């Protein structure tokens, strides 16, 4: 089939160039502008990269208008209901659902790497007890780059794979230790007889004084939430990991950069901000007042958990989480019911409001997730840490995909320069 091209002509000087149109398995066609500067001497401009493809990827597909999310072609709705987090992690890393043997081997590998170096425990002592756990995560995960000299060659696929396994395995251990540091309790070591989510809940809530068995309802909810948060194409934190990794930096340092980006309230930090917002709104009688604030351009308040750069329809993850809220709240402590009822009413009122309807602002993955985390006994400031544990799988999958691409180059965007033109230095005496 003949190559599809777009002809670009500069009417001011008649210069023109042919730009080829590329297509993937699904999604919009992409215009290859890599020859534009050479042929026409011009850059492109797309602040926030709203319509810019940064790479080829076969990991996750999103259709924002149709509310579609698929991991390696499998619809998120099917994975959420039929799979478990480590199976989804295998799928995202290797591209195919594992056989029973592959699944058991992968679980054993991850289980083998759950402990952290004993010396790493002292890093937590450097943080004040009330340090935000995401700040601790950025520091401690970044410090992993100073260990593991047995797998530092990022050009060796086996070294890359070991680093990916270590990162996935150690995130829950470091996350639980951050929580224990906040509450002044001793760290709990991983248990190899528990699966990934049960082990995490055990490290979070067990104490040396008594046995703790994770509630199966909580384990099931944790698996589902981790599956839903595992990957999401080229979002801000994943793009941060890719850009950091493009300079061939240490993978653990790249994941720390991803954690830092995820922390922002415009991104993964929104789940904590939603619960803080619901607690501030307090009661359904205050909904109209806060919706007015969200619509007021002179007010910095935004309806946290609403809106999305890609989804201009329901975020399929939000729909699933809202359904699970009912199940979890009925089976676990339902001290969150007032907040859940408030969230449901807030969504209902917002989606009847022209401001939100015209801008296609729907609940996103962060709007309901905190309701479930609280029902599991997880405090607000740990919600984004939950997101980071799950998204580590996506981050390392994209890092591995990028580093195994023979065409991989360092990422280096350009700019529109708006500063001063050339001028001469002025001696201090003449200023
Ligand atoms: C995540 O990219 C991903 O995939 C991210 C994520 C993932 O899995 O990795 O899905 C996870 O980060 C979800 C998003 C969590 N963030 C929030 O819930 C924070 C609240 N949402 C907004 O800050 C905002 O909607 C963003 C950041 C999510 C999207 O920002 P955009 O795409 O830059 O949209 P915008 O700011 O240009 O908004 C368009 C219009 C503006 O109004 P106008 O200037 O057109 O009049 O919608 C308004 C905005 O003011 N708007 C909101 C709003 N979100 C957008 N107004 C009030 N409340 C909001 N939440």
PDB file of N, CA, C and O in Angstrom, residues 227-264:
ATOM      1  N   UNK A 227      -4.579  -3.647  40.033  1.00  0.00           N
ATOM      2  CA  UNK A 227      -4.740  -3.934  38.595  1.00  0.00           C
ATOM      3  C   UNK A 227      -5.161  -2.661  37.858  1.00  0.00           C
ATOM      4  O   UNK A 227      -4.603  -2.295  36.823  1.00  0.00           O
ATOM      5  N   UNK A 228      -6.128  -1.938  38.431  1.00  0.00           N
ATOM      6  CA  UNK A 228      -6.665  -0.754  37.753  1.00  0.00           C
ATOM      7  C   UNK A 228      -5.638   0.361  37.643  1.00  0.00           C
ATOM      8  O   UNK A 228      -5.705   1.196  36.750  1.00  0.00           O
ATOM      9  N   UNK A 229      -4.681   0.396  38.575  1.00  0.00           N
ATOM     10  CA  UNK A 229      -3.688   1.486  38.593  1.00  0.00           C
ATOM     11  C   UNK A 229      -2.362   1.109  37.935  1.00  0.00           C
ATOM     12  O   UNK A 229      -1.438   1.913  37.904  1.00  0.00           O
ATOM     13  N   UNK A 230      -2.284  -0.127  37.401  1.00  0.00           N
ATOM     14  CA  UNK A 230      -0.971  -0.668  36.996  1.00  0.00           C
ATOM     15  C   UNK A 230      -0.336   0.095  35.844  1.00  0.00           C
ATOM     16  O   UNK A 230       0.874   0.306  35.827  1.00  0.00           O
ATOM     17  N   UNK A 231      -1.111   0.490  34.844  1.00  0.00           N
ATOM     18  CA  UNK A 231      -0.519   1.222  33.727  1.00  0.00           C
ATOM     19  C   UNK A 231      -1.556   2.109  33.052  1.00  0.00           C
ATOM     20  O   UNK A 231      -2.749   1.900  33.214  1.00  0.00           O
ATOM     21  N   UNK A 232      -1.063   3.104  32.346  1.00  0.00           N
ATOM     22  CA  UNK A 232      -2.014   4.000  31.657  1.00  0.00           C
ATOM     23  C   UNK A 232      -1.342   4.757  30.525  1.00  0.00           C
ATOM     24  O   UNK A 232      -1.434   5.976  30.429  1.00  0.00           O
ATOM     25  N   UNK A 233      -0.624   4.048  29.655  1.00  0.00           N
ATOM     26  CA  UNK A 233      -0.019   4.668  28.460  1.00  0.00           C
ATOM     27  C   UNK A 233       1.019   5.717  28.863  1.00  0.00           C
ATOM     28  O   UNK A 233       1.763   5.501  29.831  1.00  0.00           O
ATOM     29  N   UNK A 234       1.071   6.842  28.180  1.00  0.00           N
ATOM     30  CA  UNK A 234       2.170   7.807  28.373  1.00  0.00           C
ATOM     31  C   UNK A 234       1.773   8.939  29.310  1.00  0.00           C
ATOM     32  O   UNK A 234       2.019  10.105  29.031  1.00  0.00           O
ATOM     33  N   UNK A 235       1.209   8.609  30.480  1.00  0.00           N
ATOM     34  CA  UNK A 235       0.848   9.644  31.464  1.00  0.00           C
ATOM     35  C   UNK A 235       2.092  10.348  31.981  1.00  0.00           C
ATOM     36  O   UNK A 235       3.218   9.971  31.658  1.00  0.00           O
ATOM     37  N   UNK A 236       1.889  11.378  32.798  1.00  0.00           N
ATOM     38  CA  UNK A 236       3.013  12.228  33.210  1.00  0.00           C
ATOM     39  C   UNK A 236       4.123  11.443  33.897  1.00  0.00           C
ATOM     40  O   UNK A 236       5.307  11.626  33.575  1.00  0.00           O
ATOM     41  N   UNK A 237       3.787  10.573  34.823  1.00  0.00           N
ATOM     42  CA  UNK A 237       4.852   9.870  35.572  1.00  0.00           C
ATOM     43  C   UNK A 237       5.535   8.832  34.691  1.00  0.00           C
ATOM     44  O   UNK A 237       6.760   8.669  34.760  1.00  0.00           O
ATOM     45  N   UNK A 238       4.802   8.155  33.844  1.00  0.00           N
ATOM     46  CA  UNK A 238       5.428   7.184  32.943  1.00  0.00           C
ATOM     47  C   UNK A 238       6.328   7.900  31.940  1.00  0.00           C
ATOM     48  O   UNK A 238       7.444   7.448  31.659  1.00  0.00           O
ATOM     49  N   UNK A 239       5.882   9.049  31.457  1.00  0.00           N
ATOM     50  CA  UNK A 239       6.728   9.831  30.543  1.00  0.00           C
ATOM     51  C   UNK A 239       7.971  10.343  31.263  1.00  0.00           C
ATOM     52  O   UNK A 239       9.044  10.441  30.661  1.00  0.00           O
ATOM     53  N   UNK A 240       7.826  10.623  32.568  1.00  0.00           N
ATOM     54  CA  UNK A 240       8.988  11.044  33.367  1.00  0.00           C
ATOM     55  C   UNK A 240      10.002   9.911  33.475  1.00  0.00           C
ATOM     56  O   UNK A 240      11.209  10.117  33.311  1.00  0.00           O
ATOM     57  N   UNK A 241       9.503   8.705  33.701  1.00  0.00           N
ATOM     58  CA  UNK A 241      10.400   7.545  33.794  1.00  0.00           C
ATOM     59  C   UNK A 241      11.085   7.315  32.449  1.00  0.00           C
ATOM     60  O   UNK A 241      12.295   7.091  32.373  1.00  0.00           O
ATOM     61  N   UNK A 242      10.331   7.432  31.350  1.00  0.00           N
ATOM     62  CA  UNK A 242      10.912   7.227  30.018  1.00  0.00           C
ATOM     63  C   UNK A 242      11.984   8.297  29.729  1.00  0.00           C
ATOM     64  O   UNK A 242      13.083   7.995  29.256  1.00  0.00           O
ATOM     65  N   UNK A 243      11.670   9.555  30.049  1.00  0.00           N
ATOM     66  CA  UNK A 243      12.633  10.617  29.728  1.00  0.00           C
ATOM     67  C   UNK A 243      13.892  10.469  30.586  1.00  0.00           C
ATOM     68  O   UNK A 243      15.021  10.599  30.108  1.00  0.00           O
ATOM     69  N   UNK A 244      13.688  10.130  31.876  1.00  0.00           N
ATOM     70  CA  UNK A 244      14.856   9.901  32.752  1.00  0.00           C
ATOM     71  C   UNK A 244      15.676   8.728  32.216  1.00  0.00           C
ATOM     72  O   UNK A 244      16.890   8.781  32.115  1.00  0.00           O
ATOM     73  N   UNK A 245      14.969   7.652  31.845  1.00  0.00           N
ATOM     74  CA  UNK A 245      15.668   6.456  31.362  1.00  0.00           C
ATOM     75  C   UNK A 245      16.341   6.662  30.031  1.00  0.00           C
ATOM     76  O   UNK A 245      17.330   5.992  29.713  1.00  0.00           O
ATOM     77  N   UNK A 246      15.868   7.638  29.246  1.00  0.00           N
ATOM     78  CA  UNK A 246      16.435   7.843  27.903  1.00  0.00           C
ATOM     79  C   UNK A 246      17.890   8.320  27.971  1.00  0.00           C
ATOM     80  O   UNK A 246      18.636   8.199  26.989  1.00  0.00           O
ATOM     81  N   UNK A 247      18.302   8.846  29.150  1.00  0.00           N
ATOM     82  CA  UNK A 247      19.715   9.242  29.269  1.00  0.00           C
ATOM     83  C   UNK A 247      20.559   8.076  29.760  1.00  0.00           C
ATOM     84  O   UNK A 247      21.747   8.241  30.038  1.00  0.00           O
ATOM     85  N   UNK A 248      19.901   6.880  29.886  1.00  0.00           N
ATOM     86  CA  UNK A 248      20.561   5.647  30.336  1.00  0.00           C
ATOM     87  C   UNK A 248      20.893   5.715  31.831  1.00  0.00           C
ATOM     88  O   UNK A 248      21.878   5.167  32.305  1.00  0.00           O
ATOM     89  N   UNK A 249      20.021   6.432  32.576  1.00  0.00           N
ATOM     90  CA  UNK A 249      20.204   6.562  34.029  1.00  0.00           C
ATOM     91  C   UNK A 249      19.854   5.244  34.713  1.00  0.00           C
ATOM     92  O   UNK A 249      19.191   4.379  34.145  1.00  0.00           O
ATOM     93  N   UNK A 250      20.258   5.160  35.972  1.00  0.00           N
ATOM     94  CA  UNK A 250      19.974   3.982  36.795  1.00  0.00           C
ATOM     95  C   UNK A 250      18.466   3.784  36.913  1.00  0.00           C
ATOM     96  O   UNK A 250      17.737   4.740  37.200  1.00  0.00           O
ATOM     97  N   UNK A 251      17.944   2.575  36.712  1.00  0.00           N
ATOM     98  CA  UNK A 251      16.487   2.356  36.703  1.00  0.00           C
ATOM     99  C   UNK A 251      15.796   2.738  38.007  1.00  0.00           C
ATOM    100  O   UNK A 251      14.690   3.272  37.984  1.00  0.00           O
ATOM    101  N   UNK A 252      16.456   2.492  39.152  1.00  0.00           N
ATOM    102  CA  UNK A 252      15.810   2.830  40.426  1.00  0.00           C
ATOM    103  C   UNK A 252      15.690   4.342  40.568  1.00  0.00           C
ATOM    104  O   UNK A 252      14.689   4.860  41.076  1.00  0.00           O
ATOM    105  N   UNK A 253      16.681   5.067  40.047  1.00  0.00           N
ATOM    106  CA  UNK A 253      16.615   6.538  40.084  1.00  0.00           C
ATOM    107  C   UNK A 253      15.490   7.028  39.172  1.00  0.00           C
ATOM    108  O   UNK A 253      14.778   7.976  39.494  1.00  0.00           O
ATOM    109  N   UNK A 254      15.285   6.319  38.049  1.00  0.00           N
ATOM    110  CA  UNK A 254      14.198   6.700  37.125  1.00  0.00           C
ATOM    111  C   UNK A 254      12.833   6.468  37.773  1.00  0.00           C
ATOM    112  O   UNK A 254      11.912   7.282  37.614  1.00  0.00           O
ATOM    113  N   UNK A 255      12.701   5.367  38.517  1.00  0.00           N
ATOM    114  CA  UNK A 255      11.420   5.097  39.196  1.00  0.00           C
ATOM    115  C   UNK A 255      11.173   6.151  40.273  1.00  0.00           C
ATOM    116  O   UNK A 255      10.055   6.630  40.467  1.00  0.00           O
ATOM    117  N   UNK A 256      12.237   6.585  40.957  1.00  0.00           N
ATOM    118  CA  UNK A 256      12.093   7.651  41.962  1.00  0.00           C
ATOM    119  C   UNK A 256      11.586   8.929  41.302  1.00  0.00           C
ATOM    120  O   UNK A 256      10.739   9.638  41.853  1.00  0.00           O
ATOM    121  N   UNK A 257      12.051   9.200  40.079  1.00  0.00           N
ATOM    122  CA  UNK A 257      11.563  10.373  39.345  1.00  0.00           C
ATOM    123  C   UNK A 257      10.075  10.210  39.017  1.00  0.00           C
ATOM    124  O   UNK A 257       9.287  11.152  39.114  1.00  0.00           O
ATOM    125  N   UNK A 258       9.686   8.989  38.663  1.00  0.00           N
ATOM    126  CA  UNK A 258       8.273   8.712  38.388  1.00  0.00           C
ATOM    127  C   UNK A 258       7.412   8.922  39.620  1.00  0.00           C
ATOM    128  O   UNK A 258       6.309   9.491  39.551  1.00  0.00           O
ATOM    129  N   UNK A 259       7.927   8.483  40.788  1.00  0.00           N
ATOM    130  CA  UNK A 259       7.189   8.675  42.052  1.00  0.00           C
ATOM    131  C   UNK A 259       6.992  10.165  42.320  1.00  0.00           C
ATOM    132  O   UNK A 259       5.908  10.618  42.696  1.00  0.00           O
ATOM    133  N   UNK A 260       8.053  10.945  42.080  1.00  0.00           N
ATOM    134  CA  UNK A 260       7.962  12.400  42.301  1.00  0.00           C
ATOM    135  C   UNK A 260       6.881  13.004  41.404  1.00  0.00           C
ATOM    136  O   UNK A 260       6.051  13.797  41.860  1.00  0.00           O
ATOM    137  N   UNK A 261       6.850  12.612  40.153  1.00  0.00           N
ATOM    138  CA  UNK A 261       5.840  13.163  39.231  1.00  0.00           C
ATOM    139  C   UNK A 261       4.443  12.713  39.629  1.00  0.00           C
ATOM    140  O   UNK A 261       3.492  13.503  39.645  1.00  0.00           O
ATOM    141  N   UNK A 262       4.290  11.470  40.017  1.00  0.00           N
ATOM    142  CA  UNK A 262       2.964  10.940  40.395  1.00  0.00           C
ATOM    143  C   UNK A 262       2.394  11.684  41.593  1.00  0.00           C
ATOM    144  O   UNK A 262       1.182  11.841  41.718  1.00  0.00           O
ATOM    145  N   UNK A 263       3.250  12.166  42.465  1.00  0.00           N
ATOM    146  CA  UNK A 263       2.837  12.802  43.736  1.00  0.00           C
ATOM    147  C   UNK A 263       1.996  14.041  43.510  1.00  0.00           C
ATOM    148  O   UNK A 263       1.152  14.410  44.324  1.00  0.00           O
ATOM    149  N   UNK A 264       2.168  14.712  42.401  1.00  0.00           N
ATOM    150  CA  UNK A 264       1.435  15.959  42.157  1.00  0.00           C
ATOM    151  C   UNK A 264      -0.079  15.768  42.185  1.00  0.00           C
ATOM    152  O   UNK A 264      -0.586  14.766  41.676  1.00  0.00           O
TER     153      UNK A 264
END
